[in-house]
Amino acid sequence: MWRLRRAAVACEVCQSLVKHSSGIKGSLPLQKLHLVSRSIYHSHHPTLKLQRPQLRTSFQQFSSLTNLPLRKLKFSPIKYGYQPRRNFWPARLATRLLKLRYLILGSAVGGGYTAKKTFDQWKDMIPDLSEYKWIVPDIVWEIDEYIDFEKIRKALPNSEDLVKLAPDFDKIVESLNLLKDFFTSGSPGETAFRATDHGSESDKHFRKVSDKEKIDQLQEELLHTQSKIWNLKYQRILERLEKENKELRKLVLQKDDKGIHHRKLKKSLIDMYSEVLDVLSDYDASYNTQDHLPRVVVVGDQSAGKTSVLEMIAQARIFPRGSGEMMTRSPVKVTLSEGPHHVALFKDSSREFDLTKEEDLAALRHEIELRMRKNVKEGCTVSPETISLNVKGPGLQRMVLVDLPGVINTVTSGMAPDTKETIFSISKAYMQNPNAIILCIQDGSVDAERSIVTDLVSQMDPHGRRTIFVLTKVDLAEKNVASPSRIQQIIEGKLFPMKALGYFAVVTGKGNSSESIEAIREYEEEFFQNSKLLKTSMLKAHQVTTRNLSLAVSDCFWKMVRESVEQQADSFKATRFNLETEWKNNYPRLRELDRNELFEKAKNEILDEVISLSQVTPKHWEEILQQSLWERVSTHVIENIYLPAAQTMNSGTFNTTVDIKLKQWTDKQLPNKAVEVAWETLQEEFSRFMTEPKGKEHDDIFDKLKEAVKEESIKRHKWNDFAEDSLRVIQHNALEDRSISDKQQWDAAIYFMEEALQARLKDTENAIENMVGPDWKKRWLYWKNRTQEQCVHNETKNELEKMLKCNEEHPAYLASDEITTVRKNLESRGVEVDPSLIKDTWHQVYRRHFLKTALNHCNLCRRGFYYYQRHFVDSELECNDVVLFWRIQRMLAITANTLRQQLTNTEVRRLEKNVKEVLEDFAEDSEKKIKLLTGKRVQLAEDLKKVREIQEKLDAFIEALHQEK
């Protein structure tokens, strides 16, 4: 209670200070005044009428959120003069201010705690919306994967922490009691306040000036401190926002890559230029357009660190490595682009190599090494053929780099003799491009005088307008070089005759091939932070690290692109006009079809021709199959079956011999021969349809392609193996049948037999004519003569014919005494003959005699069908040979019918399938299409299409480039 009374008395004192003002004269040192009285001056002279000017200050407080000045504090004017009663208004004002402060603090604490409880209650009252989850995009439900709400909730203060922030009210009450005791002591207080009036005006002025200076100084310090705090805060916020932006960008790229966002977005400038590069890389090199494309050409001495620099720019160990040996054996073109995942893929392959996995990195290096060895021809060490590789990843600078084989000074053992000259020619071919950026790599750990590449670069770019010089292995150079100024001279290009756009120093590792890119980058940054080259200002900060090099090369690359792309567009406009004019003059009535369109047209024609195989009539199939099969087996039937059986004089023996030989033939050879004939017939018909002219619509530009498709389809097609087994049974049953049902079939068999025998007789006559030479008519009409050998054969033939006339039923073979008789008769006429010559001549003479006899017998059998029906009973006529030929003829008809069914039902469809597969394979093989579809017309249409496509893409790219500017 006593504390409350003293607080009430103190409040009354404060009220009296506000209501009345007291005059103050003189001054007293503030150190001797009371705590409250130090800042208050009283005037006690009643005659003093001057009014103290209003206290003003120029200091304004600003909020960090609104940037608006707070309201200035205005104090009530103090009237100078004597008053009977003193009013302690500052104490009352301080009391109210303290009260307001703690009310605000208490309200803030209580309000925060209440808001937290209310938030928890509202959270529990929210209904379950899981059933409507499909309405909200997936990114909303996945946001908790990227923002840790639990961590934020734990970071909020709880009720106990808020209570600790509240002030100690006991100490406040104690301070107020002390203030009340001070104001209630009358005499000492009055004496103290009166004493303040004694002082000189000069002291007052000095105190005012010093206070103002202190206030200004404090304001400046406060503003300086605030600026530092805000700078640090903004820097941290900026770093955090950059990190979040990178993560969100990666997330968006991943979502787009998975196809979640299907919105049609406007293509970026980099993507448009990438499409131009892809189209130009496929364009015909005859116009040398590739040589005018901006690209970064990485050149340097062998083992200078070219590949390591490129790997640091690509942020992955993608190239094969070796200790001291040549690893880059052909140019490797690397296209860098930004993407959600760090992957690499070859242009002619769909496989993606994940560069974050060591297994894929090893596989990629192995694949590059295999491609290099494949490009190198036998007897060579390097190859000019380029390997194209695309590398995508977050944060990669978009550019095109070409890693060339390292320049060598001496050809070592195992290398081709022309290796040095080949490397020089490859490097010059790339550096001669007026738009190529030359990235010259120099090893800093070796003497500069040993460099070869600098002379080569200075020849290609003497003014250094497109050259960037890079010094590698600077850590070894700083350790080994005695004078650091020499490194500075190398960097500044004073030791070399070459000039460059920029000079850079990098560190690409400690020499360990197993180091990761991140480890190398950390080592590089740590080295340059502690390096004397930077501390002594020999190198500038922007001239070091591969990160700065990558940015500089990218900027230079895009600058070159902007400067050259319009020139490229103009050149393609002129090329397009020339090509269109040439096409109109040479092919005015033909449509411009490129190689792919021509292939599609040829593909449709070929498929139509294959389908036309199914439209061949069954009669046509059976006729050509029967004729082809008889041509294949006629020799075997006549020579091995009919002639040996016909030479027997007994009907039973004839039939027995025929049955045995037919059974052996059917089991071993006939089915296979029939399948071969069917397959050859299908090939012939397919070839006929493929090569048959189509009149005016025929285009000879497809002849090569059709021939290649035909050969490949026939090569892939294989006849069904089960066909021979089923065909063997059918043929065996057909040959077992001997029953001729009607006279028509009998006459057909006789006609078939006559044709076969006449064909053999004609062949035999030709053989005898070739043996004995021309007869007397040809000798007189055509002035031809016989040779000595032909004369001997003629004499031998005449002697053998005399023997046959004497015995027309002579067996097929000559006896030894008969041969001796013939030889002696010829010798008596002065003709020396050999027994083998007599046998050869006898074979042909007897064959002709037998065939003529068989034809005469065939004529007799025309009227023998009646006797056949009676099984030749009471008849001297025997026509077993007619029955044999009827059996052969019927077997041929049944076999042809069976093969025709298999052709139309199975083999034609299988052939059509093979043709489609061949066409699909050819469609994917660009080299095959280039080889098969050739000619001026094809090349002109191909160039015209490419030029139009390039011009359209270049125009779109230039328009976007202007819009960006």
PDB file of C-alpha atoms in Angstrom, residues 73-237:
ATOM      1  CA  LEU A  73       8.199  15.182 -31.561  1.00  0.00           C
ATOM      2  CA  LYS A  74       7.119  18.645 -30.462  1.00  0.00           C
ATOM      3  CA  PHE A  75       7.664  19.764 -26.919  1.00  0.00           C
ATOM      4  CA  SER A  76       5.567  22.417 -25.188  1.00  0.00           C
ATOM      5  CA  PRO A  77       7.282  25.789 -24.786  1.00  0.00           C
ATOM      6  CA  ILE A  78       8.690  26.571 -21.344  1.00  0.00           C
ATOM      7  CA  LYS A  79       7.950  29.982 -19.952  1.00  0.00           C
ATOM      8  CA  TYR A  80      10.734  31.598 -18.090  1.00  0.00           C
ATOM      9  CA  GLY A  81       9.845  33.363 -14.910  1.00  0.00           C
ATOM     10  CA  TYR A  82       9.286  32.788 -11.259  1.00  0.00           C
ATOM     11  CA  GLN A  83       6.304  30.632 -10.245  1.00  0.00           C
ATOM     12  CA  PRO A  84       5.273  29.949  -6.689  1.00  0.00           C
ATOM     13  CA  ARG A  85       4.722  26.262  -7.432  1.00  0.00           C
ATOM     14  CA  ARG A  86       7.020  23.917  -9.392  1.00  0.00           C
ATOM     15  CA  ASN A  87       5.480  21.491 -11.885  1.00  0.00           C
ATOM     16  CA  PHE A  88       7.373  18.231 -12.621  1.00  0.00           C
ATOM     17  CA  TRP A  89       5.842  17.541 -16.045  1.00  0.00           C
ATOM     18  CA  PRO A  90       8.836  15.521 -17.369  1.00  0.00           C
ATOM     19  CA  ALA A  91       8.336  12.912 -14.689  1.00  0.00           C
ATOM     20  CA  ARG A  92       4.661  12.595 -15.568  1.00  0.00           C
ATOM     21  CA  LEU A  93       5.523  12.353 -19.235  1.00  0.00           C
ATOM     22  CA  ALA A  94       8.172   9.686 -18.569  1.00  0.00           C
ATOM     23  CA  THR A  95       5.691   7.725 -16.499  1.00  0.00           C
ATOM     24  CA  ARG A  96       3.150   7.729 -19.301  1.00  0.00           C
ATOM     25  CA  LEU A  97       5.736   6.798 -21.870  1.00  0.00           C
ATOM     26  CA  LEU A  98       6.929   3.875 -19.754  1.00  0.00           C
ATOM     27  CA  LYS A  99       3.370   2.788 -19.234  1.00  0.00           C
ATOM     28  CA  LEU A 100       2.638   2.958 -22.966  1.00  0.00           C
ATOM     29  CA  ARG A 101       5.783   0.978 -23.769  1.00  0.00           C
ATOM     30  CA  TYR A 102       4.962  -1.915 -21.512  1.00  0.00           C
ATOM     31  CA  LEU A 103       1.338  -1.911 -22.602  1.00  0.00           C
ATOM     32  CA  ILE A 104       2.463  -2.280 -26.185  1.00  0.00           C
ATOM     33  CA  LEU A 105       4.967  -4.981 -25.281  1.00  0.00           C
ATOM     34  CA  GLY A 106       2.406  -6.858 -23.215  1.00  0.00           C
ATOM     35  CA  SER A 107      -0.175  -6.560 -25.962  1.00  0.00           C
ATOM     36  CA  ALA A 108       2.323  -7.858 -28.522  1.00  0.00           C
ATOM     37  CA  VAL A 109       3.235 -10.825 -26.367  1.00  0.00           C
ATOM     38  CA  GLY A 110      -0.344 -11.667 -25.508  1.00  0.00           C
ATOM     39  CA  GLY A 111      -1.524 -11.071 -29.054  1.00  0.00           C
ATOM     40  CA  GLY A 112       1.126 -13.367 -30.478  1.00  0.00           C
ATOM     41  CA  TYR A 113       0.247 -16.134 -28.079  1.00  0.00           C
ATOM     42  CA  THR A 114      -3.499 -15.681 -28.739  1.00  0.00           C
ATOM     43  CA  ALA A 115      -2.890 -15.655 -32.517  1.00  0.00           C
ATOM     44  CA  LYS A 116      -0.990 -18.894 -32.250  1.00  0.00           C
ATOM     45  CA  LYS A 117      -3.813 -20.557 -30.297  1.00  0.00           C
ATOM     46  CA  THR A 118      -6.390 -19.202 -32.734  1.00  0.00           C
ATOM     47  CA  PHE A 119      -4.367 -20.496 -35.669  1.00  0.00           C
ATOM     48  CA  ASP A 120      -4.247 -23.975 -34.120  1.00  0.00           C
ATOM     49  CA  GLN A 121      -8.010 -23.908 -33.507  1.00  0.00           C
ATOM     50  CA  TRP A 122      -8.719 -22.806 -37.071  1.00  0.00           C
ATOM     51  CA  LYS A 123      -6.380 -25.454 -38.405  1.00  0.00           C
ATOM     52  CA  ASP A 124      -8.367 -28.138 -36.538  1.00  0.00           C
ATOM     53  CA  MET A 125     -11.654 -26.699 -37.878  1.00  0.00           C
ATOM     54  CA  ILE A 126     -10.576 -26.915 -41.547  1.00  0.00           C
ATOM     55  CA  PRO A 127     -12.502 -29.753 -43.304  1.00  0.00           C
ATOM     56  CA  ASP A 128     -10.745 -32.645 -45.057  1.00  0.00           C
ATOM     57  CA  LEU A 129     -10.312 -31.732 -48.723  1.00  0.00           C
ATOM     58  CA  SER A 130      -8.464 -34.870 -49.784  1.00  0.00           C
ATOM     59  CA  GLU A 131     -11.386 -35.902 -51.991  1.00  0.00           C
ATOM     60  CA  TYR A 132     -10.940 -32.717 -54.009  1.00  0.00           C
ATOM     61  CA  LYS A 133      -7.189 -33.045 -54.318  1.00  0.00           C
ATOM     62  CA  TRP A 134      -7.450 -33.575 -58.066  1.00  0.00           C
ATOM     63  CA  ILE A 135      -8.684 -29.992 -58.537  1.00  0.00           C
ATOM     64  CA  VAL A 136      -5.461 -28.472 -57.191  1.00  0.00           C
ATOM     65  CA  PRO A 137      -2.285 -28.756 -59.344  1.00  0.00           C
ATOM     66  CA  ASP A 138       0.317 -31.293 -58.266  1.00  0.00           C
ATOM     67  CA  ILE A 139       2.865 -28.596 -57.530  1.00  0.00           C
ATOM     68  CA  VAL A 140       0.753 -27.355 -54.590  1.00  0.00           C
ATOM     69  CA  TRP A 141       0.740 -30.763 -52.916  1.00  0.00           C
ATOM     70  CA  GLU A 142       4.459 -31.184 -53.562  1.00  0.00           C
ATOM     71  CA  ILE A 143       5.432 -27.823 -52.030  1.00  0.00           C
ATOM     72  CA  ASP A 144       6.121 -29.431 -48.651  1.00  0.00           C
ATOM     73  CA  GLU A 145       8.997 -31.273 -50.303  1.00  0.00           C
ATOM     74  CA  TYR A 146      10.740 -27.952 -50.869  1.00  0.00           C
ATOM     75  CA  ILE A 147       9.605 -25.888 -47.809  1.00  0.00           C
ATOM     76  CA  ASP A 148      10.076 -27.336 -44.330  1.00  0.00           C
ATOM     77  CA  PHE A 149       6.960 -26.111 -42.452  1.00  0.00           C
ATOM     78  CA  GLU A 150       7.852 -28.171 -39.430  1.00  0.00           C
ATOM     79  CA  LYS A 151      11.148 -26.350 -39.143  1.00  0.00           C
ATOM     80  CA  ILE A 152       9.374 -22.976 -39.358  1.00  0.00           C
ATOM     81  CA  ARG A 153       6.849 -23.986 -36.709  1.00  0.00           C
ATOM     82  CA  LYS A 154       9.615 -25.049 -34.361  1.00  0.00           C
ATOM     83  CA  ALA A 155      11.358 -21.731 -34.940  1.00  0.00           C
ATOM     84  CA  LEU A 156       8.341 -19.772 -33.622  1.00  0.00           C
ATOM     85  CA  PRO A 157       8.541 -18.903 -29.900  1.00  0.00           C
ATOM     86  CA  ASN A 158       6.278 -20.744 -27.514  1.00  0.00           C
ATOM     87  CA  SER A 159       4.357 -19.327 -24.576  1.00  0.00           C
ATOM     88  CA  GLU A 160       7.209 -19.836 -22.088  1.00  0.00           C
ATOM     89  CA  ASP A 161       9.651 -17.897 -24.271  1.00  0.00           C
ATOM     90  CA  LEU A 162       7.134 -15.082 -24.640  1.00  0.00           C
ATOM     91  CA  VAL A 163       6.680 -14.851 -20.888  1.00  0.00           C
ATOM     92  CA  LYS A 164      10.432 -14.507 -20.456  1.00  0.00           C
ATOM     93  CA  LEU A 165      10.363 -11.478 -22.730  1.00  0.00           C
ATOM     94  CA  ALA A 166       7.898  -9.635 -20.434  1.00  0.00           C
ATOM     95  CA  PRO A 167       9.457  -6.916 -18.143  1.00  0.00           C
ATOM     96  CA  ASP A 168      10.030  -7.261 -14.383  1.00  0.00           C
ATOM     97  CA  PHE A 169       7.143  -5.246 -12.908  1.00  0.00           C
ATOM     98  CA  ASP A 170       8.648  -5.366  -9.372  1.00  0.00           C
ATOM     99  CA  LYS A 171      11.696  -3.465 -10.541  1.00  0.00           C
ATOM    100  CA  ILE A 172       9.501  -0.904 -12.295  1.00  0.00           C
ATOM    101  CA  VAL A 173       7.495  -0.239  -9.119  1.00  0.00           C
ATOM    102  CA  GLU A 174      10.721   0.076  -7.129  1.00  0.00           C
ATOM    103  CA  SER A 175      12.066   2.674  -9.578  1.00  0.00           C
ATOM    104  CA  LEU A 176       8.829   4.683  -9.299  1.00  0.00           C
ATOM    105  CA  ASN A 177       9.089   4.684  -5.501  1.00  0.00           C
ATOM    106  CA  LEU A 178      12.597   6.068  -5.698  1.00  0.00           C
ATOM    107  CA  LEU A 179      11.353   8.768  -8.058  1.00  0.00           C
ATOM    108  CA  LYS A 180       8.584   9.691  -5.601  1.00  0.00           C
ATOM    109  CA  ASP A 181      11.049   9.942  -2.680  1.00  0.00           C
ATOM    110  CA  PHE A 182      13.203  12.251  -4.716  1.00  0.00           C
ATOM    111  CA  PHE A 183      10.393  14.666  -5.561  1.00  0.00           C
ATOM    112  CA  THR A 184       8.907  14.730  -2.021  1.00  0.00           C
ATOM    113  CA  SER A 185      12.181  16.051  -0.409  1.00  0.00           C
ATOM    114  CA  GLY A 186      11.496  19.844  -0.644  1.00  0.00           C
ATOM    115  CA  SER A 187      14.540  21.903   0.472  1.00  0.00           C
ATOM    116  CA  PRO A 188      17.330  19.990  -1.108  1.00  0.00           C
ATOM    117  CA  GLY A 189      15.385  19.791  -4.360  1.00  0.00           C
ATOM    118  CA  GLU A 190      14.715  23.520  -4.446  1.00  0.00           C
ATOM    119  CA  THR A 191      18.302  24.333  -3.648  1.00  0.00           C
ATOM    120  CA  ALA A 192      19.463  22.021  -6.385  1.00  0.00           C
ATOM    121  CA  PHE A 193      17.096  23.457  -8.998  1.00  0.00           C
ATOM    122  CA  ARG A 194      17.885  27.045  -8.029  1.00  0.00           C
ATOM    123  CA  ALA A 195      21.549  26.384  -8.270  1.00  0.00           C
ATOM    124  CA  THR A 196      21.179  25.605 -11.914  1.00  0.00           C
ATOM    125  CA  ASP A 197      20.507  29.231 -12.762  1.00  0.00           C
ATOM    126  CA  HIS A 198      24.041  30.311 -11.879  1.00  0.00           C
ATOM    127  CA  GLY A 199      26.323  30.045 -14.847  1.00  0.00           C
ATOM    128  CA  SER A 200      27.638  31.985 -17.728  1.00  0.00           C
ATOM    129  CA  GLU A 201      25.949  32.173 -21.146  1.00  0.00           C
ATOM    130  CA  SER A 202      29.156  30.982 -22.788  1.00  0.00           C
ATOM    131  CA  ASP A 203      28.940  27.651 -20.943  1.00  0.00           C
ATOM    132  CA  LYS A 204      25.352  27.307 -22.103  1.00  0.00           C
ATOM    133  CA  HIS A 205      26.311  27.927 -25.726  1.00  0.00           C
ATOM    134  CA  PHE A 206      29.224  25.509 -25.556  1.00  0.00           C
ATOM    135  CA  ARG A 207      26.957  22.833 -24.127  1.00  0.00           C
ATOM    136  CA  LYS A 208      24.393  23.358 -26.902  1.00  0.00           C
ATOM    137  CA  VAL A 209      27.054  23.126 -29.584  1.00  0.00           C
ATOM    138  CA  SER A 210      28.564  19.993 -28.104  1.00  0.00           C
ATOM    139  CA  ASP A 211      25.168  18.321 -27.796  1.00  0.00           C
ATOM    140  CA  LYS A 212      24.325  19.136 -31.401  1.00  0.00           C
ATOM    141  CA  GLU A 213      27.630  17.719 -32.596  1.00  0.00           C
ATOM    142  CA  LYS A 214      27.083  14.596 -30.556  1.00  0.00           C
ATOM    143  CA  ILE A 215      23.597  14.190 -32.002  1.00  0.00           C
ATOM    144  CA  ASP A 216      24.890  14.609 -35.553  1.00  0.00           C
ATOM    145  CA  GLN A 217      27.712  12.194 -34.894  1.00  0.00           C
ATOM    146  CA  LEU A 218      25.365   9.644 -33.385  1.00  0.00           C
ATOM    147  CA  GLN A 219      23.018  10.038 -36.343  1.00  0.00           C
ATOM    148  CA  GLU A 220      25.854   9.421 -38.807  1.00  0.00           C
ATOM    149  CA  GLU A 221      27.072   6.388 -36.887  1.00  0.00           C
ATOM    150  CA  LEU A 222      23.537   5.072 -36.684  1.00  0.00           C
ATOM    151  CA  LEU A 223      22.967   5.516 -40.414  1.00  0.00           C
ATOM    152  CA  HIS A 224      26.354   3.948 -41.228  1.00  0.00           C
ATOM    153  CA  THR A 225      25.640   0.981 -38.961  1.00  0.00           C
ATOM    154  CA  GLN A 226      22.165   0.578 -40.431  1.00  0.00           C
ATOM    155  CA  SER A 227      23.554   0.690 -43.963  1.00  0.00           C
ATOM    156  CA  LYS A 228      26.075  -2.037 -43.109  1.00  0.00           C
ATOM    157  CA  ILE A 229      23.393  -4.164 -41.506  1.00  0.00           C
ATOM    158  CA  TRP A 230      21.053  -3.721 -44.445  1.00  0.00           C
ATOM    159  CA  ASN A 231      23.831  -4.439 -46.933  1.00  0.00           C
ATOM    160  CA  LEU A 232      24.649  -7.699 -45.191  1.00  0.00           C
ATOM    161  CA  LYS A 233      20.980  -8.515 -44.925  1.00  0.00           C
ATOM    162  CA  TYR A 234      20.298  -7.743 -48.591  1.00  0.00           C
ATOM    163  CA  GLN A 235      23.349  -9.767 -49.607  1.00  0.00           C
ATOM    164  CA  ARG A 236      22.113 -12.783 -47.678  1.00  0.00           C
ATOM    165  CA  ILE A 237      18.623 -12.352 -49.084  1.00  0.00           C
TER     166      ILE A 237
END
